[in-house]
Amino acid sequence: MKQRIERIKKQLHSKGYKLTPQREATLTVLLEREEDHLSAEEVFLLVKEKAPEIGLATVYRTLELLSELKIVDKINFGDGVSRYDLRKEGVEHFHHHLVCMECGSVEEIIEDLLGEVEKIVEDEWEFQVKDHRLTFHGICKQCQKVAVKAK
Amino acid sequence: MKQRIERIKKQLHSKGYKLTPQREATLTVLLEREEDHLSAEEVFLLVKEKAPEIGLATVYRTLELLSELKIVDKINFGDGVSRYDLRKEGVEHFHHHLVCMECGSVEEIIEDLLGEVEKIVEDEWEFQVKDHRLTFHGICKQCQKVAVKAK
DNA sequence: CTCCATGCAAATGATTTGCATAGCG
DNA sequence: CGCTATGCAAATCATTTGCATGGAG
């Protein structure tokens, strides 16, 4: 994790930004909760535990910055808040989500499922694909089991 | 278009809702601008031309209602506003978007590109897919041409 | 009459911004 | 010093809600 932050520090520097304690605390939270999809508010509360003086605006500014640098992805599952998701290192952009309509859980799929599809879009629509968002809405494994038991 | 509205009227009635003049005006706007992805505000302004007394809250309520009835899809391209998109009749849910990062234009793909992918998700993750959202971000045909010329 | 629906204004909630201050190089 | 970054409070923007009124069956 240390090294990961070191690398991000270099990325920041190369663009003239600094890795301030607040930014580092925010990154640490994001790393610790890599599996989650935290909202700005949630990040703020977690960062506050490490650095109580931090302001919500700073968290927003930091997340915005990280988003520009493509270190995090800003995603939106339609619940009124933006969520932030650390990109896997070395993985260009493929990164999909399974959102459960029952329990709200979000599972990630790192695997690239869209290679073929992307090719079709590029060829047939002459659209030069830079990135994509794919989200499935449905019922997760656990909730399927619950439904069966409930019968 | 008349018939389309008639059918929606029946759908509304079957759930105990009415097709009020405001709702009809809203639907008319959505039908006239079927290709676009209007925000609530934009719909409101267009409806106001036909029915000046309408209130923004009513537009929101109508869009919400139509969304519940699966007559429109509420989508979010990450620009801070929800957009509303009429579902094609008879088409279950497959409906993807190509968002141009240059000019902001949005193109629709009706074709089902995800049959295979969906199967993989169902089998490999045991996730029961109900619906999905797929958006590609990139450069549209027109903007690619402009870029070439600019050289 | 009984509801559903509406318009308006006020409330809410997320996100952004202005500004004075603090701190690194 | 010169800039970037920060905290705080105020501002903004989209969306929602309360409430009294209006209208269809």
PDB file of C-alpha atoms in Angstrom, chain A residues 22-85:
ATOM      1  CA  GLN A  22      -5.368  15.290   3.858  1.00  0.00           C
ATOM      2  CA  ARG A  23      -4.944  13.787   0.429  1.00  0.00           C
ATOM      3  CA  GLU A  24      -2.901  10.967   1.840  1.00  0.00           C
ATOM      4  CA  ALA A  25      -5.520  10.236   4.482  1.00  0.00           C
ATOM      5  CA  THR A  26      -8.180  10.196   1.811  1.00  0.00           C
ATOM      6  CA  LEU A  27      -6.171   7.822  -0.321  1.00  0.00           C
ATOM      7  CA  THR A  28      -5.551   5.566   2.646  1.00  0.00           C
ATOM      8  CA  VAL A  29      -9.259   5.321   3.268  1.00  0.00           C
ATOM      9  CA  LEU A  30      -9.888   4.531  -0.368  1.00  0.00           C
ATOM     10  CA  LEU A  31      -7.235   1.834  -0.296  1.00  0.00           C
ATOM     11  CA  GLU A  32      -8.518   0.311   2.919  1.00  0.00           C
ATOM     12  CA  ARG A  33     -12.014   0.200   1.547  1.00  0.00           C
ATOM     13  CA  GLU A  34     -11.092  -0.723  -1.966  1.00  0.00           C
ATOM     14  CA  GLU A  35     -13.983  -3.148  -2.267  1.00  0.00           C
ATOM     15  CA  ASP A  36     -16.573  -0.590  -1.321  1.00  0.00           C
ATOM     16  CA  HIS A  37     -18.121   2.170  -3.297  1.00  0.00           C
ATOM     17  CA  LEU A  38     -18.047   5.040  -0.898  1.00  0.00           C
ATOM     18  CA  SER A  39     -19.852   8.293  -1.318  1.00  0.00           C
ATOM     19  CA  ALA A  40     -18.040  11.550  -0.649  1.00  0.00           C
ATOM     20  CA  GLU A  41     -19.834  11.800   2.663  1.00  0.00           C
ATOM     21  CA  GLU A  42     -18.764   8.314   3.666  1.00  0.00           C
ATOM     22  CA  VAL A  43     -15.180   9.000   2.696  1.00  0.00           C
ATOM     23  CA  PHE A  44     -15.342  12.189   4.695  1.00  0.00           C
ATOM     24  CA  LEU A  45     -16.511  10.410   7.851  1.00  0.00           C
ATOM     25  CA  LEU A  46     -13.809   7.767   7.539  1.00  0.00           C
ATOM     26  CA  VAL A  47     -11.082  10.291   6.867  1.00  0.00           C
ATOM     27  CA  LYS A  48     -12.266  12.310   9.828  1.00  0.00           C
ATOM     28  CA  GLU A  49     -11.325   9.415  12.086  1.00  0.00           C
ATOM     29  CA  LYS A  50      -7.729   9.749  10.980  1.00  0.00           C
ATOM     30  CA  ALA A  51      -7.616  13.496  10.503  1.00  0.00           C
ATOM     31  CA  PRO A  52     -10.429  15.183  12.454  1.00  0.00           C
ATOM     32  CA  GLU A  53      -9.741  18.656  11.139  1.00  0.00           C
ATOM     33  CA  ILE A  54     -10.467  17.797   7.528  1.00  0.00           C
ATOM     34  CA  GLY A  55     -13.358  19.550   5.845  1.00  0.00           C
ATOM     35  CA  LEU A  56     -15.926  18.014   3.572  1.00  0.00           C
ATOM     36  CA  ALA A  57     -15.010  20.434   0.799  1.00  0.00           C
ATOM     37  CA  THR A  58     -11.465  19.153   0.833  1.00  0.00           C
ATOM     38  CA  VAL A  59     -12.680  15.615   0.404  1.00  0.00           C
ATOM     39  CA  TYR A  60     -14.753  16.675  -2.564  1.00  0.00           C
ATOM     40  CA  ARG A  61     -11.818  18.544  -4.037  1.00  0.00           C
ATOM     41  CA  THR A  62      -9.509  15.601  -3.494  1.00  0.00           C
ATOM     42  CA  LEU A  63     -11.894  13.119  -5.048  1.00  0.00           C
ATOM     43  CA  GLU A  64     -12.398  15.430  -7.979  1.00  0.00           C
ATOM     44  CA  LEU A  65      -8.648  15.676  -8.433  1.00  0.00           C
ATOM     45  CA  LEU A  66      -8.141  11.934  -8.215  1.00  0.00           C
ATOM     46  CA  SER A  67     -10.889  11.511 -10.703  1.00  0.00           C
ATOM     47  CA  GLU A  68      -9.173  13.813 -13.181  1.00  0.00           C
ATOM     48  CA  LEU A  69      -5.975  11.847 -12.781  1.00  0.00           C
ATOM     49  CA  LYS A  70      -7.930   8.653 -13.412  1.00  0.00           C
ATOM     50  CA  ILE A  71      -6.886   7.262 -10.078  1.00  0.00           C
ATOM     51  CA  VAL A  72     -10.492   6.889  -9.065  1.00  0.00           C
ATOM     52  CA  ASP A  73     -13.676   6.544 -11.063  1.00  0.00           C
ATOM     53  CA  LYS A  74     -16.701   8.563 -10.176  1.00  0.00           C
ATOM     54  CA  ILE A  75     -19.698   6.341 -10.509  1.00  0.00           C
ATOM     55  CA  ASN A  76     -23.373   6.747 -10.093  1.00  0.00           C
ATOM     56  CA  PHE A  77     -25.817   4.004  -9.300  1.00  0.00           C
ATOM     57  CA  GLY A  78     -28.839   6.236  -9.448  1.00  0.00           C
ATOM     58  CA  ASP A  79     -29.271   6.721  -5.720  1.00  0.00           C
ATOM     59  CA  GLY A  80     -28.585  10.421  -5.766  1.00  0.00           C
ATOM     60  CA  VAL A  81     -24.966  10.361  -4.658  1.00  0.00           C
ATOM     61  CA  SER A  82     -21.737   9.989  -6.564  1.00  0.00           C
ATOM     62  CA  ARG A  83     -19.547   7.150  -5.481  1.00  0.00           C
ATOM     63  CA  TYR A  84     -15.840   6.793  -5.887  1.00  0.00           C
ATOM     64  CA  ASP A  85     -14.016   3.706  -6.892  1.00  0.00           C
TER      65      ASP A  85
END
